[in-house]
PDB file of C-alpha atoms in Angstrom:
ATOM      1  CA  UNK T  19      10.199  17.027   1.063  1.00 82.00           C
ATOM      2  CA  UNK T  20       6.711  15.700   1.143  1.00 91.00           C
ATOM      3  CA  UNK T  21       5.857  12.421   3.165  1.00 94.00           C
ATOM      4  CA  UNK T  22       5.234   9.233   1.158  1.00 97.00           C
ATOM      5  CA  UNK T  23       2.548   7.370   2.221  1.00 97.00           C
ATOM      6  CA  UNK T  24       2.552   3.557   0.764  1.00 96.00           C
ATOM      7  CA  UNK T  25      -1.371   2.433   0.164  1.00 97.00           C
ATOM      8  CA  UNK T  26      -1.835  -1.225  -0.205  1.00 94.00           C
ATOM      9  CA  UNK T  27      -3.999  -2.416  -2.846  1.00 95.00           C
ATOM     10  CA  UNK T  28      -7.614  -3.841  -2.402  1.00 93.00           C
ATOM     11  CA  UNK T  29      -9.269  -7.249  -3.398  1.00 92.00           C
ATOM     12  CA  UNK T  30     -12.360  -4.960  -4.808  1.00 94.00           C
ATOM     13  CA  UNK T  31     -11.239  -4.081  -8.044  1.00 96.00           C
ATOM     14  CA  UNK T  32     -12.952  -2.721 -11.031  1.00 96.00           C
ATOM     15  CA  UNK T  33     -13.770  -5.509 -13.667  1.00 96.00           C
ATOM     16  CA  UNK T  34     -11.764  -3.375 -16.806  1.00 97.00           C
ATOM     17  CA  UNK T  35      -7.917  -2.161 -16.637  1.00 97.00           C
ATOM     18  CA  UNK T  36      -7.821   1.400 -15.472  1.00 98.00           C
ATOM     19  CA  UNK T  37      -5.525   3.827 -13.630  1.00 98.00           C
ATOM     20  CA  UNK T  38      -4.442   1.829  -9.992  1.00 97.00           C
ATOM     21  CA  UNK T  39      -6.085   4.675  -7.968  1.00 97.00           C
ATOM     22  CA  UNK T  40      -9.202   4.186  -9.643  1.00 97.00           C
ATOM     23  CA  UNK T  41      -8.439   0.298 -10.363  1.00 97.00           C
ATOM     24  CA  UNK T  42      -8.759  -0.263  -6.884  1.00 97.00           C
ATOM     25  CA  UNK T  43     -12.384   0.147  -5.113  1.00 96.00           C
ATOM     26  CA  UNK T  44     -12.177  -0.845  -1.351  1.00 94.00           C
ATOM     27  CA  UNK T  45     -13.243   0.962   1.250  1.00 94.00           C
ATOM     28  CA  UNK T  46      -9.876   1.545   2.952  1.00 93.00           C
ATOM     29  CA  UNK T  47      -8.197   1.714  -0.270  1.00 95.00           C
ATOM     30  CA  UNK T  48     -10.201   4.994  -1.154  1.00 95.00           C
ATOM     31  CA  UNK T  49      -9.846   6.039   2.905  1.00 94.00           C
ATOM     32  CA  UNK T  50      -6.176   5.847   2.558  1.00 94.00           C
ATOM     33  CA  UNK T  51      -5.698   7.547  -0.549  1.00 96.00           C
ATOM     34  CA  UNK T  52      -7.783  10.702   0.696  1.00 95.00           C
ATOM     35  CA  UNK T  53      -5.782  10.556   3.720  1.00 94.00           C
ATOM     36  CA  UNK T  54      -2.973  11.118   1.232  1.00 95.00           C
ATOM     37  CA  UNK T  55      -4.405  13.801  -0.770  1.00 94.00           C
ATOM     38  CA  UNK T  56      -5.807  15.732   2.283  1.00 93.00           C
ATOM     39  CA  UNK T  57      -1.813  16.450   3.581  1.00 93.00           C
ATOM     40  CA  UNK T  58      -0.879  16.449  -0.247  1.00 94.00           C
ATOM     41  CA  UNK T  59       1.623  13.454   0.020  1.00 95.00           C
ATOM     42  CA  UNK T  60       3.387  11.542  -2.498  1.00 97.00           C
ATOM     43  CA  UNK T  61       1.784   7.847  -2.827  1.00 98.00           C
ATOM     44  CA  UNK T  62       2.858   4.726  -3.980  1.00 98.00           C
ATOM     45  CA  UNK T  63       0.283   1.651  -3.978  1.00 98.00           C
ATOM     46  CA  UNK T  64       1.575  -1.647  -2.727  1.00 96.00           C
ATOM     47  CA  UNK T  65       0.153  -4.523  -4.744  1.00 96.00           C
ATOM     48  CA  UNK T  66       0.322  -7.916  -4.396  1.00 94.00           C
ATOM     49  CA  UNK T  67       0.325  -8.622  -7.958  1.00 95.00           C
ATOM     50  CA  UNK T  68       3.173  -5.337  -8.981  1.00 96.00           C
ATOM     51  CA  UNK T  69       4.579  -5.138  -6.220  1.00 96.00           C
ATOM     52  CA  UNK T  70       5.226  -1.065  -5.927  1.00 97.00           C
ATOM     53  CA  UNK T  71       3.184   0.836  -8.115  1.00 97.00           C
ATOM     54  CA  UNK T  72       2.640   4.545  -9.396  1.00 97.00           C
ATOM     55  CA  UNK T  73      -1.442   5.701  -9.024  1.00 98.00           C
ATOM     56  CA  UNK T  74      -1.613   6.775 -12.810  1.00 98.00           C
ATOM     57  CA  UNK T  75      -0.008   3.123 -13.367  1.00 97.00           C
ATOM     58  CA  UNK T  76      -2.547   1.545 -16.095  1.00 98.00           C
ATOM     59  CA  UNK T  77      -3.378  -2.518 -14.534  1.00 97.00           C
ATOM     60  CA  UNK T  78      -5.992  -4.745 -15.092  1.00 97.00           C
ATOM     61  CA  UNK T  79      -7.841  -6.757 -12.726  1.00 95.00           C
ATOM     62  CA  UNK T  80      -6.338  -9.677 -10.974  1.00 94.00           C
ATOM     63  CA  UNK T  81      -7.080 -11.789  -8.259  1.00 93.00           C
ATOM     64  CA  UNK T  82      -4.248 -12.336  -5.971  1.00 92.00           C
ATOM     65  CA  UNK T  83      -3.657 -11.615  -1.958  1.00 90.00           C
ATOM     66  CA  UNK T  84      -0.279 -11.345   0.316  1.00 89.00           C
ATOM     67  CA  UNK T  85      -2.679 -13.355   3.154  1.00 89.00           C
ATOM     68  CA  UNK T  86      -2.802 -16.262   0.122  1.00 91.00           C
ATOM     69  CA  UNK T  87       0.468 -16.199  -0.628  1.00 93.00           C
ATOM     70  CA  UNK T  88       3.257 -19.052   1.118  1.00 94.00           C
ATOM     71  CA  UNK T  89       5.211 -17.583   3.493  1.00 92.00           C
ATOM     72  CA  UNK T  90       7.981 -17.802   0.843  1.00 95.00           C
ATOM     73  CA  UNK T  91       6.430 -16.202  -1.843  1.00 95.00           C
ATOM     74  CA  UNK T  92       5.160 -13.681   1.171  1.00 92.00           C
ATOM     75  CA  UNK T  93       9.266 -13.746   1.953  1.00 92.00           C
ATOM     76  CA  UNK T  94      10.591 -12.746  -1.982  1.00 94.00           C
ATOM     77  CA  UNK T  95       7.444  -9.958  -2.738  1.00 93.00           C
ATOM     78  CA  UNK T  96       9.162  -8.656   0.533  1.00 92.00           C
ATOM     79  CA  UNK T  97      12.364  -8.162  -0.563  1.00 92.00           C
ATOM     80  CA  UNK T  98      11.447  -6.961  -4.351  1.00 94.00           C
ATOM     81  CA  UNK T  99       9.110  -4.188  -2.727  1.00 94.00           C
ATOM     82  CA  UNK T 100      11.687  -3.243  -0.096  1.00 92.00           C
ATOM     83  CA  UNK T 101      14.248  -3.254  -3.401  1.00 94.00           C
ATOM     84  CA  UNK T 102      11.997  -0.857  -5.233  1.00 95.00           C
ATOM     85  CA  UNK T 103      11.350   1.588  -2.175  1.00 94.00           C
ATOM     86  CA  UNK T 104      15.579   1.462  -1.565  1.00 93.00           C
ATOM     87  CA  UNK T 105      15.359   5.322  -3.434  1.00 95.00           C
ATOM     88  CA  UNK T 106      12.937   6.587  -0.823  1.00 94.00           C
ATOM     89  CA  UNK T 107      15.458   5.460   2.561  1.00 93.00           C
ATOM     90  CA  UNK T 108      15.465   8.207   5.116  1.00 91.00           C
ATOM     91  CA  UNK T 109      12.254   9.525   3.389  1.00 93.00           C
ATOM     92  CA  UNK T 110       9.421  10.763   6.013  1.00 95.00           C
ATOM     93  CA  UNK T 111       7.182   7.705   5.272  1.00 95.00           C
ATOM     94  CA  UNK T 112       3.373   6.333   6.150  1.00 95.00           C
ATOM     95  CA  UNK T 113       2.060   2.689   5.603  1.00 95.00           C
ATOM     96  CA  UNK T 114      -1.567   2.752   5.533  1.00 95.00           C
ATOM     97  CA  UNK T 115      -0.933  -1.285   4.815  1.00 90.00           C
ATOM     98  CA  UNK T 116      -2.059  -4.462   6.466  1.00 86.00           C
ATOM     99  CA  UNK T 117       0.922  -6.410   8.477  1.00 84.00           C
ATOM    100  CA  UNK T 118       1.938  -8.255   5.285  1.00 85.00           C
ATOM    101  CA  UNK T 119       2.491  -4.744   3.443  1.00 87.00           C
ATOM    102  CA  UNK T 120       3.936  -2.975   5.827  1.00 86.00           C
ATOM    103  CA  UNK T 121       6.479  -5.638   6.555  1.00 85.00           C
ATOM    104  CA  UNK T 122       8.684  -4.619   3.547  1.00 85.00           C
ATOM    105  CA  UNK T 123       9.625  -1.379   5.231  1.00 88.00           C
ATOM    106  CA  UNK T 124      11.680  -3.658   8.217  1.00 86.00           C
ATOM    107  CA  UNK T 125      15.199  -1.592   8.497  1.00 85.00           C
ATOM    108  CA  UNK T 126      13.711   1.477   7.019  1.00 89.00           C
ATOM    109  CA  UNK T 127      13.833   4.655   9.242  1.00 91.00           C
ATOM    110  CA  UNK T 128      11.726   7.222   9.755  1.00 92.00           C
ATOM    111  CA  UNK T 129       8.296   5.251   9.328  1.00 92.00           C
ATOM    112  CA  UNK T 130       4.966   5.076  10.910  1.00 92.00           C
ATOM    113  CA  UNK T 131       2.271   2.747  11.090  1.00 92.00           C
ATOM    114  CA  UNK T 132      -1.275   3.932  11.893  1.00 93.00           C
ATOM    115  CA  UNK T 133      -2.913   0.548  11.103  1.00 90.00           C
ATOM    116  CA  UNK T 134      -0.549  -1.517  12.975  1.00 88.00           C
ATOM    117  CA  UNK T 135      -2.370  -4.007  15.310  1.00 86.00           C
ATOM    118  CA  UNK T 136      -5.653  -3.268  14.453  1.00 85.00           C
ATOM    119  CA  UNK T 137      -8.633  -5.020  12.940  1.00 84.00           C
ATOM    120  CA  UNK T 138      -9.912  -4.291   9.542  1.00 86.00           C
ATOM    121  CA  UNK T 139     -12.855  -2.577  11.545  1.00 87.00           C
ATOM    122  CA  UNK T 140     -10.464  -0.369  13.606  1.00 89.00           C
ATOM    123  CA  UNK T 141      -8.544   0.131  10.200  1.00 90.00           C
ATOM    124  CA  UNK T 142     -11.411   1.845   8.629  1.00 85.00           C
ATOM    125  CA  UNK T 143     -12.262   4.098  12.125  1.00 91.00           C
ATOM    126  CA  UNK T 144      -8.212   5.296  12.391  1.00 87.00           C
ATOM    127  CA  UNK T 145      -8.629   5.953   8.049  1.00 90.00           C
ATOM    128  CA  UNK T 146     -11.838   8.034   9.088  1.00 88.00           C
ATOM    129  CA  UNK T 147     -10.038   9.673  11.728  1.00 88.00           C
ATOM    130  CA  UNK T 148      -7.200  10.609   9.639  1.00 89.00           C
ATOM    131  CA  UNK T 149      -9.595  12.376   7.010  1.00 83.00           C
ATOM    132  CA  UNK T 150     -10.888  14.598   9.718  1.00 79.00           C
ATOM    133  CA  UNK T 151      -8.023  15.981  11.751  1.00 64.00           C
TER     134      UNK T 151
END
């Protein structure tokens, strides 16, 4: 079975609904999802607007970050996005997701996190590196 790797969203954004892999524009958002496509993985995109989403998944643009969020509304996105990604336990899986993201896949075996710790700065070098190995 292919890896998943989980993508979170970006605050750039397109200003017209589109596709979410195109919907989103950021810099580590597009670094992530070649990272993906390079090893041919399965994605989904974590959003903090939908929650888990599909990359052909038509959205439009919103305005809305996890790092906003109260640490209860933080708390329930948690548990709906750990809810949704319930079909993929045991699954060979990849956050390429800020703290906040990534924190939905607490329990879940069998994950790795190559942002974890790091700087946005950092972030982008380890995305870079991952597109050349």
């Amino acid at each position: 079975m292919k890896p998943l790797y989980l993508v979170a969203c970006s605050a750039a954004k397109l200003d017209h609904a589109a596709p979410a892999a195109q919907l989103y524009t950021g810099q580590a958002f597009r670094l992530a999802m070649a990272a993906a496509a390079r090893v041919n993985a399965d994605v989904l995109i974590l959003s903090a607007q939908h929650h888990v989403i599909e990359p052909d998944q038509t959205l439009a643009p919103y305005n809305r970050a996890l790092y906003k969020m109260s640490k209860r509304e933080r708390n329930g996105w948690t548990l709906w996005v750990a809810y949704q990604l319930l079909p993929h336990y045991g699954r060979t899986i990849v956050a390429l997701a800020g703290k906040h993201y990534a924190q939905a896949l607490a329990g879940f075996p069998n994950v790795s996190y190559p942002l974890r710790g790091q700087g946005i700065g950092h972030q982008l070098q380890t995305l870079k590196g991952l597109n050349h190995a």
